[in-house]
Tab-separated table of C-alpha atoms and ligand atoms in Angstrom:
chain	number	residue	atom	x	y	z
A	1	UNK	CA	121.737	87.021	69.404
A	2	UNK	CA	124.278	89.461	68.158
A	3	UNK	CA	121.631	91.714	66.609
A	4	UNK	CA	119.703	91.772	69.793
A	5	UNK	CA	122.664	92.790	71.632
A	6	UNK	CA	123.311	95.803	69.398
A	7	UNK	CA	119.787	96.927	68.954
A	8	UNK	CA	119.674	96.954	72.703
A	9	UNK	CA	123.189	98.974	73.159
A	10	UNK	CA	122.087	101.131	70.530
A	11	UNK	CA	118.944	101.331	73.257
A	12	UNK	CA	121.165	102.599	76.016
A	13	UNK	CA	123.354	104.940	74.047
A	14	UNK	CA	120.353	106.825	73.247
A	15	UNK	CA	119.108	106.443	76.439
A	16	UNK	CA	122.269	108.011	78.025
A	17	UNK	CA	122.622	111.258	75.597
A	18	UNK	CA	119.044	111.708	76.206
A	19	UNK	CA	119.677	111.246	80.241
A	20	UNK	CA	122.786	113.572	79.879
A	21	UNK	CA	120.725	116.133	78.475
A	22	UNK	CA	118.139	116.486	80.960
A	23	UNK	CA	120.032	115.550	84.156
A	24	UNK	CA	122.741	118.268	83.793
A	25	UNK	CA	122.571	119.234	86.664
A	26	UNK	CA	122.132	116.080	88.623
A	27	UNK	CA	125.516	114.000	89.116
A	28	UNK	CA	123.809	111.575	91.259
A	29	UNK	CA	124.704	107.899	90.642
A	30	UNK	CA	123.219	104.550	92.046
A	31	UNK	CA	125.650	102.362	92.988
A	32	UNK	CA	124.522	98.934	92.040
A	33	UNK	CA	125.991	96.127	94.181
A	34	UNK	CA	125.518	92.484	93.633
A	35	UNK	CA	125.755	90.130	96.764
A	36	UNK	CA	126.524	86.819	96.211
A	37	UNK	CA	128.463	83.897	97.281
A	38	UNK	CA	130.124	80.206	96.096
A	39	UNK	CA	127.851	78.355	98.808
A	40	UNK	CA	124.740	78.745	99.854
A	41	UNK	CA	122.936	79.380	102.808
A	42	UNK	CA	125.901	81.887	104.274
A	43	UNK	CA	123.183	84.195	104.827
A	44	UNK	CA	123.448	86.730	101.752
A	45	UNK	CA	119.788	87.310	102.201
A	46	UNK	CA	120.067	88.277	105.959
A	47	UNK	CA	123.006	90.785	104.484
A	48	UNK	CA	121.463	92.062	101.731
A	49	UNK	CA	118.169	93.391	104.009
A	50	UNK	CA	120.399	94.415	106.991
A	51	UNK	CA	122.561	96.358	105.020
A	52	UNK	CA	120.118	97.577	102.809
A	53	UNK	CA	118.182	98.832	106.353
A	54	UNK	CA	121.215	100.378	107.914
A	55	UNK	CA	122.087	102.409	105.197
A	56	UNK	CA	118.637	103.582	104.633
A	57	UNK	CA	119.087	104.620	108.578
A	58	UNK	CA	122.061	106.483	107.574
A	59	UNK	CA	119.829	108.701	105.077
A	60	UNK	CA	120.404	106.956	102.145
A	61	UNK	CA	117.525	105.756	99.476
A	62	UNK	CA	118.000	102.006	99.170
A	63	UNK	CA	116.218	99.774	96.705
A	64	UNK	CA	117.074	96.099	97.192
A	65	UNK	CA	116.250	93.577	94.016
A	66	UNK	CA	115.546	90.361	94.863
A	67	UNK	CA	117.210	87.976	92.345
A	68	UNK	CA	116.765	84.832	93.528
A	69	UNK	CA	114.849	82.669	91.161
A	70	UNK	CA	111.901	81.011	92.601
A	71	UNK	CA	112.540	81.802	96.090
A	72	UNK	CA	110.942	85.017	97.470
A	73	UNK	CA	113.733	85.639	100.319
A	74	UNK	CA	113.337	89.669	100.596
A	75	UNK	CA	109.192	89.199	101.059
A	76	UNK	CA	109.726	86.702	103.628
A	77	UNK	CA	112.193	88.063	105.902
A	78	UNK	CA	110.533	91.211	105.874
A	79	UNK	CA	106.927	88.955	106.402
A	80	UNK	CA	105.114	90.887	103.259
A	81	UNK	CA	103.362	89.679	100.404
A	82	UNK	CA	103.928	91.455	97.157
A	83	UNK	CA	101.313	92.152	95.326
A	84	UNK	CA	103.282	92.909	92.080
A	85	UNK	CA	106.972	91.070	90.742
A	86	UNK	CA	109.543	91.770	88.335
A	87	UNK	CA	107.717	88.804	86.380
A	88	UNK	CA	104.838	91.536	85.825
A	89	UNK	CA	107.607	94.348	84.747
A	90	UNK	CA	108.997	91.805	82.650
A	91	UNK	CA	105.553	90.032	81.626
A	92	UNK	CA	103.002	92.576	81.622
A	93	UNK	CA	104.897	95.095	81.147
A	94	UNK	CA	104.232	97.561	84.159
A	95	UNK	CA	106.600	100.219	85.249
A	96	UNK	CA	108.914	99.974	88.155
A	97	UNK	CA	107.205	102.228	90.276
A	98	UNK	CA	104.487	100.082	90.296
A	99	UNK	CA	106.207	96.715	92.033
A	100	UNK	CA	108.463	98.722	93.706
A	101	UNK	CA	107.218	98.154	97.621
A	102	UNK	CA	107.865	99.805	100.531
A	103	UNK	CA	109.734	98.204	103.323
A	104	UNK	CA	110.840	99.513	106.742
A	105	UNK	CA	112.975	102.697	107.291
A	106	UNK	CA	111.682	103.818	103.572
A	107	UNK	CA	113.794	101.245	101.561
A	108	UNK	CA	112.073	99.636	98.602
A	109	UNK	CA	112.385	96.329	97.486
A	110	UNK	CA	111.450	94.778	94.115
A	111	UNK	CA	110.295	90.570	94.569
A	112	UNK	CA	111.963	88.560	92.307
A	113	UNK	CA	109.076	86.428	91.736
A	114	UNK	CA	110.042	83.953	88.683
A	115	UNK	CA	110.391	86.612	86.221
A	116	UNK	CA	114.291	86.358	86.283
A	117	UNK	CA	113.922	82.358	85.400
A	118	UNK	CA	113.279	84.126	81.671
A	119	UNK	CA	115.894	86.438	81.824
A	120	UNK	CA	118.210	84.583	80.120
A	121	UNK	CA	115.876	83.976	77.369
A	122	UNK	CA	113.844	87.328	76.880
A	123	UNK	CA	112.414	88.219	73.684
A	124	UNK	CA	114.128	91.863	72.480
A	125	UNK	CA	110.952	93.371	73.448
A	126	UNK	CA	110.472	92.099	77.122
A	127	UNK	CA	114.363	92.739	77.550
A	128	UNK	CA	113.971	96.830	76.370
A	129	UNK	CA	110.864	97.576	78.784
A	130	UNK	CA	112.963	95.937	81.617
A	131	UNK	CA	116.243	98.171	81.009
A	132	UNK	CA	114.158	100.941	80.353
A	133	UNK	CA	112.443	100.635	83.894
A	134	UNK	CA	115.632	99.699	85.725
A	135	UNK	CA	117.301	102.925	84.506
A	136	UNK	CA	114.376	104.809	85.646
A	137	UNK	CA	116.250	104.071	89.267
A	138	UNK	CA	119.422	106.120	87.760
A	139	UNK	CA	119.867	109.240	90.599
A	140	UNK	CA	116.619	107.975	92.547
A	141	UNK	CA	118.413	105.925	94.302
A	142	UNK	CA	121.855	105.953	96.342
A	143	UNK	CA	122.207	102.324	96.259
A	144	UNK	CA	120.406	99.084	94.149
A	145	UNK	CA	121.458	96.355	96.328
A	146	UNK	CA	121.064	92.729	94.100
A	147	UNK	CA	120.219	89.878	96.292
A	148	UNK	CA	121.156	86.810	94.322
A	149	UNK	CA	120.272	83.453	95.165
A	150	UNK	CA	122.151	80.003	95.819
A	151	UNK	CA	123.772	78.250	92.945
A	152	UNK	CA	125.832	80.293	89.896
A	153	UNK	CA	123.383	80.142	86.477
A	154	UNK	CA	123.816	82.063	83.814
A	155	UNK	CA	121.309	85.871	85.172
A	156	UNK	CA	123.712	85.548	88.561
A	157	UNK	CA	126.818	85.898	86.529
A	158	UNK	CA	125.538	88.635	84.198
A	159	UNK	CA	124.528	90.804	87.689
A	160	UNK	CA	128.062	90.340	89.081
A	161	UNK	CA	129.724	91.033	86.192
A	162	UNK	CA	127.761	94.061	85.549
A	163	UNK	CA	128.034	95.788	88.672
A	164	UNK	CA	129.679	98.219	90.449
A	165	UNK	CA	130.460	96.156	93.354
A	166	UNK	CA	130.067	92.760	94.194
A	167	UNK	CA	129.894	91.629	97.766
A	168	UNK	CA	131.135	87.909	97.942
A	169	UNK	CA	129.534	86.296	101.406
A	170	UNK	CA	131.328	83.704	103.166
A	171	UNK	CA	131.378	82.300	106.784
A	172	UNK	CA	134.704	80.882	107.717
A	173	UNK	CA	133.812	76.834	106.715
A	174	UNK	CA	135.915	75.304	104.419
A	175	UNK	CA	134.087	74.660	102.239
A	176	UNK	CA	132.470	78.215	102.337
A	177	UNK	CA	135.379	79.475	101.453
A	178	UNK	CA	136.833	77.188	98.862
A	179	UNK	CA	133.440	77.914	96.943
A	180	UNK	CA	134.031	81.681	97.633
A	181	UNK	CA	137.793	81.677	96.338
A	182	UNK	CA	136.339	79.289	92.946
A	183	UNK	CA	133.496	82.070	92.952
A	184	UNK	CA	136.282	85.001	92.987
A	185	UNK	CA	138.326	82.903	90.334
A	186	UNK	CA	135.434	82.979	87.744
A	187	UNK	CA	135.010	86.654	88.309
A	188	UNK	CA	138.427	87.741	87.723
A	189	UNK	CA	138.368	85.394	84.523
A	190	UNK	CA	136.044	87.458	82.939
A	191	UNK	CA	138.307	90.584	83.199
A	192	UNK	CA	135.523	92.506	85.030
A	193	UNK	CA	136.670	95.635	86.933
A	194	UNK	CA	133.891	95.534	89.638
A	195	UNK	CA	135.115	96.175	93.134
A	196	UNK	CA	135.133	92.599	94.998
A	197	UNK	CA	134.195	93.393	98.688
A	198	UNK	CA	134.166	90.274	100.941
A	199	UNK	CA	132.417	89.891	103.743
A	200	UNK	CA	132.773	86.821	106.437
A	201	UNK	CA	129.678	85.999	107.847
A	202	UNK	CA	128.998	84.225	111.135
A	203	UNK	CA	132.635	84.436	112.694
A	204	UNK	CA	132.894	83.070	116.034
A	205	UNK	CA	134.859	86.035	117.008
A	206	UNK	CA	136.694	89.092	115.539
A	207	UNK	CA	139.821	87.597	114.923
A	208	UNK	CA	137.989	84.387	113.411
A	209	UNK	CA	136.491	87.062	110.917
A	210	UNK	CA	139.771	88.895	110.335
A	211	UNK	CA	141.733	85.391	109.809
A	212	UNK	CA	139.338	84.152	107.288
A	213	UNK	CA	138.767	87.129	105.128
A	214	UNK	CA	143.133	87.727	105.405
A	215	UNK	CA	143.317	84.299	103.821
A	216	UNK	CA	140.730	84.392	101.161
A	217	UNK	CA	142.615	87.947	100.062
A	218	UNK	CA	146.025	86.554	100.318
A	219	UNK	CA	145.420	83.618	97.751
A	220	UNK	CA	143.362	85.871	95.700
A	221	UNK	CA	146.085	88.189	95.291
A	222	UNK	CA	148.786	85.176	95.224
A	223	UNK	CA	147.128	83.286	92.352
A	224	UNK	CA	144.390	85.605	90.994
A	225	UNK	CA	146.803	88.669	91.153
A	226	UNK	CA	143.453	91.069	92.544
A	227	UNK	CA	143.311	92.767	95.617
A	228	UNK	CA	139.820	91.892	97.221
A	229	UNK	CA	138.880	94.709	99.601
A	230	UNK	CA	137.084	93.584	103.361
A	231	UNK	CA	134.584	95.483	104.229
A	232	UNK	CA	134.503	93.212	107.355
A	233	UNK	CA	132.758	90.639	109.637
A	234	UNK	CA	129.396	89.868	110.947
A	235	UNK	CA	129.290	87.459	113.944
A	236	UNK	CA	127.675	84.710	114.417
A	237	UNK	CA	124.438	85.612	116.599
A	238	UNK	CA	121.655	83.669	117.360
A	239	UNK	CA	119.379	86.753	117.048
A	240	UNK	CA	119.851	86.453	113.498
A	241	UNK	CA	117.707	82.889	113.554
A	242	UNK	CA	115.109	84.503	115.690
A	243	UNK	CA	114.463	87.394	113.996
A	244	UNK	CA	114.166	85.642	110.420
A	245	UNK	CA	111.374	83.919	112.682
A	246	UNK	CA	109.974	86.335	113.433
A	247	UNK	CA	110.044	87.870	109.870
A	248	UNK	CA	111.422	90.902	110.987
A	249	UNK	CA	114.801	91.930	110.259
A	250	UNK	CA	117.081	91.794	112.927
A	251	UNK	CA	118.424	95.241	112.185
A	252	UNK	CA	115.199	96.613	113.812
A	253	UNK	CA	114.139	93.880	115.798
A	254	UNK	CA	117.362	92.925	117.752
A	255	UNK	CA	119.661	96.965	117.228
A	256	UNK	CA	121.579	96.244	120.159
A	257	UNK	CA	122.559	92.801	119.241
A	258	UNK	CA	125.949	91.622	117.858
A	259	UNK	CA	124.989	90.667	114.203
A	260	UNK	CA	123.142	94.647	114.198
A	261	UNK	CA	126.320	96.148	115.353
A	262	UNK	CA	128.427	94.200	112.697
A	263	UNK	CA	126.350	95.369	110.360
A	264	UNK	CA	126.661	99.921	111.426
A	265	UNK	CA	130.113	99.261	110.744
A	266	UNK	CA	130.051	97.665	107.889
A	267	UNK	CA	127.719	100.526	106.804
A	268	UNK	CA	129.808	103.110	108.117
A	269	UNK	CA	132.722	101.666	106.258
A	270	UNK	CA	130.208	101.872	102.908
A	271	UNK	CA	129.310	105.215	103.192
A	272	UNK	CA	133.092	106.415	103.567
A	273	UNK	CA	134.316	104.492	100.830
A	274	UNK	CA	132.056	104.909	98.530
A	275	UNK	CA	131.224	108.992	98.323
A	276	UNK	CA	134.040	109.517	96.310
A	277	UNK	CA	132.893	107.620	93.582
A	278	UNK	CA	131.929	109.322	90.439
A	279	UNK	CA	131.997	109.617	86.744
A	280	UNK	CA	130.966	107.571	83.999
A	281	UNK	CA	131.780	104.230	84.537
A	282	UNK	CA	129.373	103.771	87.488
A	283	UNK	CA	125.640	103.690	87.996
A	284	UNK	CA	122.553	102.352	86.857
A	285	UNK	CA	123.348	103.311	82.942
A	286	UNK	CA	126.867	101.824	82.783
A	287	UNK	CA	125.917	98.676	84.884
A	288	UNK	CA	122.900	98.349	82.241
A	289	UNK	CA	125.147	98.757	79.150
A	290	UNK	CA	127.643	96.253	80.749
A	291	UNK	CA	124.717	93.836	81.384
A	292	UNK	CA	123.783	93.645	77.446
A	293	UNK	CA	127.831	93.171	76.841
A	294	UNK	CA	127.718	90.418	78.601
A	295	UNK	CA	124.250	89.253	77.109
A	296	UNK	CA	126.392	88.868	74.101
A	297	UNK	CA	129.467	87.145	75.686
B	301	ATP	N1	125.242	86.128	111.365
B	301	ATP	C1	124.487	85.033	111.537
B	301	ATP	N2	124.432	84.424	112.751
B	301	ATP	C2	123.675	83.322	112.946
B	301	ATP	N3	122.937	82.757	111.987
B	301	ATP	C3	122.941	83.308	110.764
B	301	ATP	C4	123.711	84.481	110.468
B	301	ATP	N4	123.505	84.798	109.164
B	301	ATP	C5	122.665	83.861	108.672
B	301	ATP	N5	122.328	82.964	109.623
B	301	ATP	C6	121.440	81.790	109.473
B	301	ATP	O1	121.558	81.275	108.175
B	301	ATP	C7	120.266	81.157	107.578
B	301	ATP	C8	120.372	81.388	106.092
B	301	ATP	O2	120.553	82.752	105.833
B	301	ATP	P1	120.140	83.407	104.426
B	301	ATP	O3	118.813	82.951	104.012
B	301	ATP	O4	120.363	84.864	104.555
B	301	ATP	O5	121.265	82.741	103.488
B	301	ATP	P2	121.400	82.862	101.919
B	301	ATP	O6	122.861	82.901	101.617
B	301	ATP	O7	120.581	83.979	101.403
B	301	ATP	O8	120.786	81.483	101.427
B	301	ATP	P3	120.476	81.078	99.907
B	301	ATP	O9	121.814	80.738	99.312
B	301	ATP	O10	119.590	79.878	100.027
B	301	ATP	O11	119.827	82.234	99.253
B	301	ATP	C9	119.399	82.167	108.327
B	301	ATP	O12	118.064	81.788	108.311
B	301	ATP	C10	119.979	82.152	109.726
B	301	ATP	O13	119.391	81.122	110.479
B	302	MG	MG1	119.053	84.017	99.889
């Protein structure tokens, strides 16, 4: 296992100094954000699209991974059948532009498929070709938004603790957000220095939102000693059941509904916080490096 790991860091130094050499004069970075979340079914899926949507409607280029083992959640809400997985990156050893698919408002989404069931236990080989391809994204795209899937295993915890952000997803239940506070607790454990945004999803009101989200921070910072940063609310909307009917994102289907709204200022909040960020310790490279660190935790 050991020898794996360094073979494959010795992978991505190379990789970098021969990245730094020919992107100069690019210092564009994806930002790679996890979304996840203690319970399931808070609706990290619904996020991950939305979000994914409204800042590709801000101008930005958005790929979205799906990383939910067995469960193609992306495909579904969106209605589309893939025709290619990250089990045939992974497998068969295609490149990423080839299961990369196109979604609405130009954002590009990778199925999950069942490759990532393997991902824990990928041969050197398999595990190369797949970091190779996934730094491919490095300056294509603003954002890699990881949709993770219910339940913690083993792959979910190597995505959070290898990326730049991680968006924990709770709605204001109890047990919602006991699971997100024992989620936030394993994270911090780990002495990871990824941003921890949370989100509340499905507040009856505003101040529902704000109450929740205030209490998960306070007891994070009172017996976790991290600051969590909000990025905010989405309501609870019944638009959001209908248009995951009606397999089309309720971003576009429903823009004038609350849930849609939520979700532009959420965005807006994104895009200001976030285009300061540079430097070395961010992007698709760093997250990569971090991901075979942990590989070997
Ligand atoms: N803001 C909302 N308002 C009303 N209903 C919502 C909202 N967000 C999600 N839901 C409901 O919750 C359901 C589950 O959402 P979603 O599939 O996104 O959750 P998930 O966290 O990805 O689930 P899993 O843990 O199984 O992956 C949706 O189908 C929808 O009916
Ligand atoms: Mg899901």
């Amino acid at each position: 296992m050991y020898d794996q790991a360094q073979r494959l860091r010795q992978l991505v130094v190379s990789e970098q100094s021969q990245s730094q050499q020919s992107q100069q004069s690019t210092t564009s970075t994806t930002r790679v954000m996890t979304i996840t979340s203690g319970k399931g079914g808070v609706g990290k899926s619904n996020f991950s699209l939305n979000y994914a949507l409204g800042l590709a409607a801000k101008g930005k280029k958005v790929v979205v991974l799906d990383a939910d083992v067995g469960f193609a959640n992306i495909d579904v809400l969106l209605g589309k059948h893939p025709r290619k997985t990250l089990a045939d990156l992974i497998q068969k050893k295609v490149s990423i532009w080839e299961i990369l698919e196109v979604g609405p408002y130009g954002i590009q989404y990778i199925a999950g498929g069942s490759g990532l069931q393997q991902l824990i236990h990928l041969q050197t080989e398999q595990l190369n070709h797949l970091i190779g391809q996934l730094s491919e994204l490095q300056g294509y795209a603003d954002y890699l938004i990881i949709d993770t899937g219910a339940g913690l295993n083993e792959g979910t915890l190597r995505f959070i603790l290898s990326s730049d952000d991680v968006i924990v997803v709770s709605t204001p239940e109890p047990t919602a957000i006991t699971d997100a506070y024992a989620l936030i607790k394993l994270v911090t454990r780990h002495e990871r220095r990824s941003n921890i945004q949370l989100v509340i999803n499905r507040a009856s009101t505003i101040t529902e939102g704000k109450q929740t989200a205030e209490k998960i921070a306070l007891v994070t910072q009172k017996f976790l000693e991290t600051d969590l940063q909000i990025l905010g609310y989405v309501l609870d909307d019944p638009s959001v059941s209908r248009a995951v009917k009606e397999q089309v994102p309720f971003l576009i289907r429903y823009p004038e509904s609350p849930a849609a709204r939520c979700i532009e200022q959420l965005v807006k909040k994104q895009i200001k916080e976030t285009t300061a960020v540079t430097g070395n310790e961010t992007g698709i490279r760093s997250f990569l490096s971090r991901f075979i660190r942990v590989f070997r935790e």
